[in-house]
Amino acid sequence: MAAIHERSAAQLSAAYASGELSPVQVARALLDRIDAWEPRINAMYRVQRDAALAAAAASEARWRAGRALSPLDGVPVTIKENISTRGDPAPIGTRANEDAPPQSADAPAAARVREAGCVILGKTTMPDFGMLSSGLSSLHGITRNPWNLERNPSGSSSGAGAAAVAGYAPLHLGTDIGGSVRLPATHCGIFALKPSLGRVPVNPPYMGRVVGPMTRTVADAALLMKVITRPDARDFMSLPYREEQYEVSEINPKRLRIGFLPDMGVGLSVQPEVRAAAEAAATALASAGCAVDTVRSFLTEEMLDGMCRFFEARSYHDLMNLSAGKRAKVLPFVAEWCSWRAAKFSGRDVMAAYTLVMAMREAAVAASQACDFILSPTSPILAYEAELPAPGNDPRDALPHIAFTVPYNMSEQPAASLNWTYSADGLPIGVQVIGKRYDDVGVLKLCALMETLRPAQRAYPS
């Protein structure tokens, strides 16, 4: 029988319903798991032992009375530090905000999981301002990849990715504005969905920013989506709420047209093992009956640089809103990254960058029209060194590895990363599935099919 930390959310829910397991029993086991792994990987900002056990006891009473709030009642979850939870500070990964006050209210996704009865075990780590694809933070220190402690879990949902691998909980909430749930997913060997913009309410909303599930299985992500997509008026960019059947069901591969995008042609070159994994996934889909055709990149160097300049301008604005004393506490890499040219930007420069972002959005949507889904690598590279803030460690070229992910934040399309295989050194390699705007359910269905087609998966680190 699987150990508690190996069980999916769906399996825990069934065990609660049958009486095989109780929420308190599960919460205690997973808190012990956190205690065992945390000195090695540093994935948690706050562990809420007492509150978690109290929530688990309340859930246990509801299950015994036949009044569970949802199928996820009593199922443990972690929440990324920048997703506000009532009573907890949200310093956004930086020592500049080490004195951040407790939040007065739950953010929408946190409110929804609490309403569903989930047991919140704590908050996960992230890098400064969420603007690094790394586990390095001036506040939290270094979060490490459980597959290899010398490797980076990527980010910015770094703690969530590492926690999922280590078995802290079956459910994790991350955020993504350029790849921040998908990049940890590929480097940590898990599943993550970046929903369509507005599908999951966010507060505060922003162009490209989403909250998404990070799990070991597609089915668990679907269960979580059913909860966190419920409406919240605080998100003025949210989509009209629609009751979706997120539960994973079969999809007919013989009716699917897949565009295979093996290389963006900009940013970092695709490493051979990453390319081979993506090609193997494309071959598996073709063998299952999908019509798979290779498609050319729509992204230009100018578009990617425009996106980078826009991010720099945004973060420089945030940096300059801090006092001089607080600015000095920001990770030096981040401070240089957002200042080296943005400090000299004119209004015209910023609008030129924004125009290129919109051109990237238009190109991404147009490139998706001829097929049902796009398949690509998630990241061009394998997990890099744990101590580095970015691949290459160059603050003046900090984001060359997000070319496969960031376009779909701006185009508002759903995109997921699913682990496919492993490198010769045992590092996970994921592939990305992109759907048309608003087809989150379709992306989940295709990823569930791919779970059945991929090579045998390795056991998670014990």
Coordinates of C-alpha atoms in Angstrom, one line a residue:
M1 CA 0.0 0.0 0.0
A2 CA 1.3 3.5 -0.9
A3 CA 2.7 5.6 1.8
I4 CA 0.6 8.6 2.7
H5 CA 3.0 11.1 1.1
E6 CA 2.8 9.1 -2.2
R7 CA -1.0 9.3 -2.4
S8 CA -2.8 11.6 -4.8
A9 CA -5.5 14.0 -3.7
A10 CA -8.0 11.7 -5.4
Q11 CA -6.7 8.7 -3.4
L12 CA -6.8 10.6 -0.1
S13 CA -10.4 11.8 -0.8
A14 CA -11.4 8.2 -1.4
A15 CA -9.6 7.0 1.7
Y16 CA -11.4 9.7 3.8
A17 CA -14.8 8.6 2.4
S18 CA -14.1 4.9 3.2
G19 CA -12.6 5.6 6.6
E20 CA -9.3 4.1 5.7
L21 CA -7.5 7.3 6.6
S22 CA -8.4 10.4 8.5
P23 CA -7.4 14.0 7.7
V24 CA -5.5 14.3 11.0
Q25 CA -3.6 11.2 10.3
V26 CA -2.6 12.5 6.9
A27 CA -1.7 16.0 8.1
R28 CA 0.5 14.6 10.8
A29 CA 2.3 12.3 8.4
L30 CA 2.9 15.1 5.9
L31 CA 4.1 17.6 8.6
D32 CA 6.6 14.9 9.6
R33 CA 7.6 14.6 5.9
I34 CA 8.2 18.4 5.8
D35 CA 10.4 18.1 9.0
A36 CA 12.5 15.4 7.4
W37 CA 13.1 17.1 4.1
E38 CA 13.1 20.8 4.9
P39 CA 16.7 21.0 6.2
R40 CA 17.8 19.7 2.7
I41 CA 15.6 21.6 0.3
N42 CA 14.3 24.7 2.1
A43 CA 10.9 24.8 0.2
M44 CA 8.8 26.4 3.0
Y45 CA 8.5 30.0 4.1
R46 CA 6.1 29.2 6.9
V47 CA 4.9 25.8 8.2
Q48 CA 1.5 26.2 10.0
R49 CA 1.5 23.0 12.1
D50 CA -1.1 24.1 14.7
A51 CA -3.5 25.6 12.3
A52 CA -3.1 22.7 9.9
L53 CA -3.9 20.1 12.6
A54 CA -6.9 22.2 13.8
A55 CA -8.2 22.4 10.2
A56 CA -7.6 18.6 9.8
A57 CA -9.6 17.8 13.0
A58 CA -12.5 19.9 11.8
S59 CA -12.4 18.2 8.4
E60 CA -12.3 14.8 10.1
A61 CA -15.4 15.6 12.1
R62 CA -17.2 16.6 8.8
W63 CA -16.3 13.4 7.1
R64 CA -17.5 11.4 10.0
A65 CA -20.8 13.3 10.0
G66 CA -21.2 12.9 6.3
R67 CA -20.9 16.6 5.7
A68 CA -17.7 17.0 3.8
L69 CA -17.4 20.5 2.2
S70 CA -16.0 19.0 -1.1
P71 CA -14.1 16.0 -2.4
L72 CA -11.0 17.9 -1.4
D73 CA -12.1 18.4 2.2
G74 CA -9.1 17.5 4.4
V75 CA -6.6 17.2 1.5
P76 CA -3.4 19.0 2.3
V77 CA -2.2 21.9 0.1
T78 CA 0.7 24.4 0.1
I79 CA 0.4 27.9 -1.1
K80 CA 3.0 30.1 -2.7
E81 CA 4.2 32.9 -0.5
N82 CA 2.9 35.7 -2.7
I83 CA -0.7 34.3 -2.7
S84 CA -2.1 36.1 0.3
T85 CA -3.4 34.1 3.2
R86 CA -5.1 35.7 6.1
G87 CA -2.8 36.3 9.0
D88 CA 0.5 35.7 7.1
P89 CA 2.9 38.2 5.7
A90 CA 3.5 38.2 1.9
P91 CA 7.1 39.6 1.5
I92 CA 7.2 38.5 -2.2
G93 CA 10.5 36.7 -1.7
T94 CA 12.6 39.7 -0.9
R95 CA 14.4 40.8 2.3
A96 CA 13.4 44.3 1.4
N97 CA 9.9 43.3 2.7
E98 CA 11.1 41.3 5.7
D99 CA 8.9 43.5 7.8
A100 CA 5.7 42.9 5.7
P101 CA 2.6 42.9 7.9
P102 CA 0.2 40.0 8.1
Q103 CA -2.4 40.0 5.3
S104 CA -6.0 40.8 6.4
A105 CA -7.7 38.5 3.9
D106 CA -7.2 35.4 1.7
A107 CA -6.4 35.9 -2.0
P108 CA -9.1 34.3 -4.2
A109 CA -7.4 31.0 -4.7
A110 CA -6.5 30.7 -1.1
A111 CA -10.1 31.5 -0.1
R112 CA -11.4 28.9 -2.4
V113 CA -9.2 26.0 -1.1
R114 CA -10.1 27.0 2.5
E115 CA -13.8 27.0 1.6
A116 CA -13.4 23.6 0.1
G117 CA -11.9 22.3 3.4
C118 CA -8.4 21.8 2.2
V119 CA -5.8 21.7 5.0
I120 CA -3.2 24.5 4.4
L121 CA 0.1 23.2 5.6
G122 CA 2.0 26.4 5.0
K123 CA 3.5 28.8 2.5
T124 CA 6.2 28.0 -0.1
T125 CA 9.3 30.0 -1.1
M126 CA 9.9 32.2 -4.1
P127 CA 12.7 34.5 -5.4
D128 CA 12.8 38.3 -5.1
F129 CA 9.6 39.8 -6.6
G130 CA 9.0 36.5 -8.4
M131 CA 11.1 37.8 -11.3
L132 CA 13.7 35.0 -11.4
S133 CA 13.3 31.4 -12.7
S134 CA 15.3 30.3 -9.7
G135 CA 15.1 29.1 -6.1
L136 CA 17.4 31.9 -4.9
S137 CA 15.9 34.6 -2.6
S138 CA 17.4 37.3 -0.5
L139 CA 14.8 36.5 2.1
H140 CA 14.4 32.7 1.9
G141 CA 17.9 31.6 0.9
I142 CA 18.4 28.7 -1.6
T143 CA 15.6 26.3 -2.4
R144 CA 17.0 23.1 -3.8
N145 CA 15.8 20.4 -6.2
P146 CA 15.1 17.1 -4.4
W147 CA 16.2 15.1 -7.5
N148 CA 19.7 16.5 -7.1
L149 CA 20.4 19.0 -4.3
E150 CA 23.1 20.7 -6.4
R151 CA 20.4 21.6 -9.0
N152 CA 17.9 24.4 -9.1
P153 CA 14.1 23.7 -8.9
S154 CA 13.6 26.8 -11.1
G155 CA 11.0 29.4 -10.3
S156 CA 9.5 31.5 -9.4
S157 CA 7.2 28.9 -7.8
S158 CA 10.4 27.2 -6.6
G159 CA 9.2 26.1 -3.2
A160 CA 6.0 24.6 -4.6
G161 CA 7.9 22.6 -7.2
A162 CA 10.4 21.2 -4.7
A163 CA 7.6 20.5 -2.2
A164 CA 5.7 18.5 -4.7
V165 CA 8.7 16.3 -5.5
A166 CA 9.4 15.8 -1.8
G167 CA 5.8 14.7 -1.0
Y168 CA 4.9 17.6 1.3
A169 CA 1.3 17.5 -0.1
P170 CA -0.6 16.3 -3.2
L171 CA -1.7 19.9 -4.0
H172 CA 0.3 23.1 -4.5
L173 CA -0.7 26.6 -5.7
G174 CA 1.8 28.6 -7.7
T175 CA 1.8 31.7 -9.8
D176 CA 3.0 32.2 -13.4
I177 CA 3.7 35.4 -15.3
G178 CA 6.4 34.1 -17.6
G179 CA 6.7 30.4 -16.9
S180 CA 6.7 30.3 -13.1
V181 CA 4.7 27.1 -12.6
R182 CA 5.8 25.4 -15.8
L183 CA 9.6 25.8 -15.4
P184 CA 9.6 24.3 -11.9
A185 CA 7.4 21.5 -13.3
T186 CA 9.8 20.6 -16.0
H187 CA 12.9 20.7 -13.7
C188 CA 11.1 19.0 -10.8
G189 CA 9.3 16.3 -12.8
I190 CA 5.8 17.2 -11.9
F191 CA 2.6 18.5 -13.7
A192 CA 1.6 22.2 -13.7
L193 CA -1.1 24.1 -15.6
K194 CA -0.9 27.8 -16.4
P195 CA -4.6 28.5 -16.9
S196 CA -6.0 30.9 -19.4
L197 CA -5.8 34.4 -18.1
G198 CA -8.8 35.1 -15.9
R199 CA -9.8 31.5 -15.6
V200 CA -8.6 31.5 -11.9
P201 CA -9.4 34.8 -10.2
V202 CA -6.3 36.7 -9.0
N203 CA -5.9 39.6 -6.7
P204 CA -4.3 41.9 -7.8
P205 CA -4.7 40.9 -11.4
Y206 CA -2.0 41.9 -14.0
M207 CA -1.2 41.2 -17.6
G208 CA -0.1 37.6 -18.0
R209 CA -0.3 36.8 -14.2
V210 CA -2.1 33.6 -13.3
V211 CA -2.5 31.2 -10.4
G212 CA -2.2 27.5 -11.3
P213 CA -2.1 24.0 -9.8
M214 CA 1.1 22.1 -9.3
T215 CA 0.7 18.4 -8.7
R216 CA 2.1 15.0 -9.4
T217 CA -0.9 14.0 -11.5
V218 CA -3.1 15.6 -14.1
A219 CA -6.2 14.3 -12.3
D220 CA -5.2 16.1 -9.1
A221 CA -4.7 19.4 -11.0
A222 CA -8.2 19.0 -12.5
L223 CA -9.7 18.5 -9.0
L224 CA -7.9 21.7 -7.8
M225 CA -9.1 23.6 -10.9
K226 CA -12.7 22.8 -10.1
V227 CA -12.2 24.6 -6.8
I228 CA -10.0 27.6 -7.6
T229 CA -11.9 28.7 -10.8
R230 CA -14.9 29.7 -8.8
P231 CA -15.7 33.4 -9.1
D232 CA -14.3 36.3 -7.1
A233 CA -15.3 39.9 -7.8
R234 CA -11.9 41.2 -6.7
D235 CA -10.4 40.1 -10.1
F236 CA -11.5 42.7 -12.6
M237 CA -9.8 40.8 -15.4
S238 CA -11.4 37.5 -14.7
L239 CA -13.5 35.5 -17.2
P240 CA -17.2 35.0 -16.7
Y241 CA -17.6 32.0 -14.5
R242 CA -18.6 28.8 -16.2
E243 CA -19.2 25.4 -14.5
E244 CA -16.6 23.2 -16.2
Q245 CA -16.2 19.4 -16.0
Y246 CA -12.6 19.5 -15.1
E247 CA -12.6 15.9 -14.1
V248 CA -10.3 14.2 -16.6
S249 CA -12.1 12.3 -19.3
E250 CA -10.9 10.6 -22.5
I251 CA -10.0 12.5 -25.6
N252 CA -10.0 10.9 -29.1
P253 CA -6.4 11.3 -30.4
K254 CA -7.4 10.5 -34.0
R255 CA -9.3 13.8 -34.2
L256 CA -6.4 15.9 -33.0
R257 CA -4.1 18.1 -35.0
I258 CA -0.9 18.7 -33.1
G259 CA 1.7 21.4 -34.0
F260 CA 5.1 20.3 -32.9
L261 CA 7.4 23.3 -32.1
P262 CA 10.8 21.8 -31.3
D263 CA 12.8 25.1 -31.3
M264 CA 11.9 28.7 -30.7
G265 CA 15.0 29.9 -32.5
V266 CA 15.6 32.6 -29.9
G267 CA 17.0 32.6 -26.4
L268 CA 19.0 29.6 -25.2
S269 CA 19.6 26.7 -27.6
V270 CA 17.7 23.6 -27.0
Q271 CA 19.9 21.0 -25.3
P272 CA 20.0 17.6 -27.1
E273 CA 18.4 15.6 -24.3
V274 CA 15.5 18.1 -24.1
R275 CA 15.0 18.0 -27.9
A276 CA 15.0 14.2 -27.9
A277 CA 12.4 14.1 -25.2
A278 CA 10.1 16.5 -27.1
E279 CA 10.6 14.5 -30.3
A280 CA 9.7 11.3 -28.4
A281 CA 6.5 12.9 -27.1
A282 CA 5.6 14.0 -30.6
T283 CA 6.3 10.5 -32.0
A284 CA 4.1 8.9 -29.2
L285 CA 1.2 11.2 -30.1
A286 CA 1.5 10.4 -33.8
S287 CA 1.6 6.7 -33.0
A288 CA -1.6 7.2 -30.9
G289 CA -3.3 8.6 -34.0
C290 CA -2.8 12.3 -33.8
A291 CA -1.9 14.3 -36.9
V292 CA 1.4 15.8 -35.9
D293 CA 3.1 18.4 -38.0
T294 CA 6.3 20.4 -37.2
V295 CA 5.6 24.1 -37.1
R296 CA 8.1 27.0 -37.3
S297 CA 8.7 29.5 -34.5
F298 CA 6.7 32.7 -34.4
L299 CA 9.0 34.4 -31.9
T300 CA 11.6 36.9 -32.9
E301 CA 14.6 38.2 -31.0
E302 CA 13.0 41.7 -31.0
M303 CA 9.8 40.3 -29.4
L304 CA 11.6 38.5 -26.7
D305 CA 13.8 41.5 -25.9
G306 CA 10.7 43.7 -25.9
M307 CA 9.2 41.4 -23.3
C308 CA 12.4 41.5 -21.2
R309 CA 12.5 45.3 -21.4
F310 CA 8.9 45.5 -20.3
F311 CA 9.5 43.3 -17.3
E312 CA 12.6 45.4 -16.5
A313 CA 10.6 48.6 -16.6
R314 CA 7.9 47.2 -14.4
S315 CA 10.4 45.9 -11.8
Y316 CA 12.5 49.0 -11.9
H317 CA 9.3 51.0 -11.0
D318 CA 8.7 48.6 -8.1
L319 CA 12.3 48.9 -7.0
M320 CA 12.3 52.7 -7.0
N321 CA 9.1 52.8 -4.9
L322 CA 11.2 51.3 -2.1
S323 CA 13.2 53.4 0.3
A324 CA 17.0 53.5 -0.2
G325 CA 17.4 51.2 2.8
K326 CA 15.0 48.7 1.4
R327 CA 16.5 48.8 -2.1
A328 CA 19.8 47.8 -0.6
K329 CA 18.2 44.6 0.7
V330 CA 17.0 43.4 -2.7
L331 CA 19.0 40.5 -4.2
P332 CA 21.8 42.4 -6.1
F333 CA 21.3 40.3 -9.3
V334 CA 17.6 41.5 -9.4
A335 CA 18.5 45.1 -8.7
E336 CA 21.0 45.2 -11.5
W337 CA 18.8 43.2 -13.9
C338 CA 15.9 45.7 -13.6
S339 CA 18.1 48.8 -13.5
W340 CA 21.0 48.5 -16.0
R341 CA 18.9 49.9 -18.9
A342 CA 15.5 50.6 -17.5
A343 CA 16.9 53.4 -15.4
K344 CA 17.4 55.3 -18.7
F345 CA 14.1 54.3 -20.4
S346 CA 11.9 57.1 -21.7
G347 CA 8.2 56.8 -22.0
R348 CA 8.6 56.1 -25.6
D349 CA 11.0 53.2 -24.8
V350 CA 8.5 51.6 -22.5
M351 CA 5.7 51.9 -25.1
A352 CA 8.0 50.4 -27.8
A353 CA 8.6 47.4 -25.5
Y354 CA 4.9 47.1 -24.8
T355 CA 4.1 47.2 -28.6
L356 CA 6.5 44.2 -29.1
V357 CA 4.8 42.3 -26.3
M358 CA 1.5 42.8 -28.1
A359 CA 3.1 41.7 -31.3
M360 CA 4.3 38.5 -29.6
R361 CA 0.8 37.9 -28.3
E362 CA -0.7 38.3 -31.8
A363 CA 1.9 36.0 -33.3
A364 CA 1.4 33.3 -30.6
V365 CA -2.4 33.3 -31.2
A366 CA -2.0 33.2 -34.9
A367 CA 0.5 30.4 -34.8
S368 CA -2.1 28.2 -32.9
Q369 CA -4.9 28.6 -35.3
A370 CA -4.1 25.7 -37.7
C371 CA -4.0 23.0 -35.0
D372 CA -5.8 22.0 -31.8
F373 CA -2.7 22.0 -29.6
I374 CA 1.0 23.0 -29.7
L375 CA 3.6 20.6 -28.3
S376 CA 7.1 22.0 -27.4
P377 CA 9.8 21.7 -24.8
T378 CA 9.0 23.6 -21.6
S379 CA 12.5 24.8 -21.1
P380 CA 15.4 24.6 -23.5
I381 CA 17.7 23.4 -20.8
L382 CA 18.0 20.9 -17.9
A383 CA 18.0 22.1 -14.3
Y384 CA 21.0 24.4 -13.7
E385 CA 23.1 25.1 -10.6
A386 CA 21.1 25.6 -7.3
E387 CA 23.1 28.7 -6.2
L388 CA 22.5 30.7 -9.4
P389 CA 19.8 33.3 -9.9
A390 CA 19.5 32.5 -13.6
P391 CA 21.1 30.2 -16.2
G392 CA 24.4 31.8 -17.1
N393 CA 24.3 34.1 -14.0
D394 CA 24.2 37.3 -16.2
P395 CA 21.9 40.0 -14.9
R396 CA 22.0 41.7 -18.3
D397 CA 20.7 38.6 -19.9
A398 CA 18.6 37.0 -17.2
L399 CA 15.7 35.5 -19.1
P400 CA 17.0 33.8 -22.3
H401 CA 15.4 30.5 -21.1
I402 CA 11.7 31.6 -21.1
A403 CA 11.2 31.7 -24.8
F404 CA 9.0 28.6 -24.8
T405 CA 6.8 29.8 -21.9
V406 CA 6.4 33.6 -21.8
P407 CA 4.6 34.0 -25.1
Y408 CA 1.6 32.1 -23.8
N409 CA 1.3 34.3 -20.7
M410 CA 0.9 37.2 -23.0
S411 CA -1.4 35.4 -25.4
E412 CA -3.6 34.3 -22.5
Q413 CA -3.6 30.6 -23.7
P414 CA -3.6 27.7 -21.3
A415 CA -0.3 25.9 -21.2
A416 CA 0.9 22.9 -19.1
S417 CA 4.1 21.1 -18.4
L418 CA 4.1 17.3 -18.1
N419 CA 7.1 15.3 -17.2
W420 CA 8.1 13.0 -20.1
T421 CA 11.4 11.4 -19.3
Y422 CA 14.8 11.9 -17.6
S423 CA 18.3 12.9 -18.6
A424 CA 21.3 10.5 -18.4
D425 CA 22.0 12.1 -15.1
G426 CA 18.5 11.4 -13.8
L427 CA 17.1 15.0 -14.1
P428 CA 13.5 15.3 -15.2
I429 CA 12.5 16.6 -18.6
G430 CA 9.1 18.0 -19.2
V431 CA 7.2 18.9 -22.4
Q432 CA 4.7 21.7 -22.8
V433 CA 1.2 21.4 -24.2
I434 CA -0.5 24.7 -25.3
G435 CA -4.2 25.0 -26.1
K436 CA -6.3 27.6 -27.8
R437 CA -7.5 30.4 -25.5
Y438 CA -10.0 29.2 -22.9
D439 CA -9.5 25.5 -23.7
D440 CA -8.1 24.6 -20.3
V441 CA -10.1 21.4 -20.2
G442 CA -8.7 20.3 -23.5
V443 CA -5.2 20.8 -22.3
L444 CA -5.9 18.7 -19.2
K445 CA -7.5 16.0 -21.4
L446 CA -4.5 15.8 -23.7
C447 CA -2.0 15.8 -20.8
A448 CA -4.0 12.9 -19.2
L449 CA -3.7 11.0 -22.5
M450 CA 0.1 11.7 -22.6
E451 CA 0.4 10.3 -19.1
T452 CA -0.6 6.9 -20.5
L453 CA 1.8 7.3 -23.5
R454 CA 5.0 8.4 -21.8
P455 CA 7.8 6.1 -20.7
A456 CA 7.7 4.6 -17.2
Q457 CA 8.3 7.2 -14.6
R458 CA 10.9 7.0 -11.9
A459 CA 10.0 6.9 -8.2
Y460 CA 10.2 10.3 -6.6
P461 CA 13.1 10.7 -4.2
S462 CA 12.4 9.1 -0.9

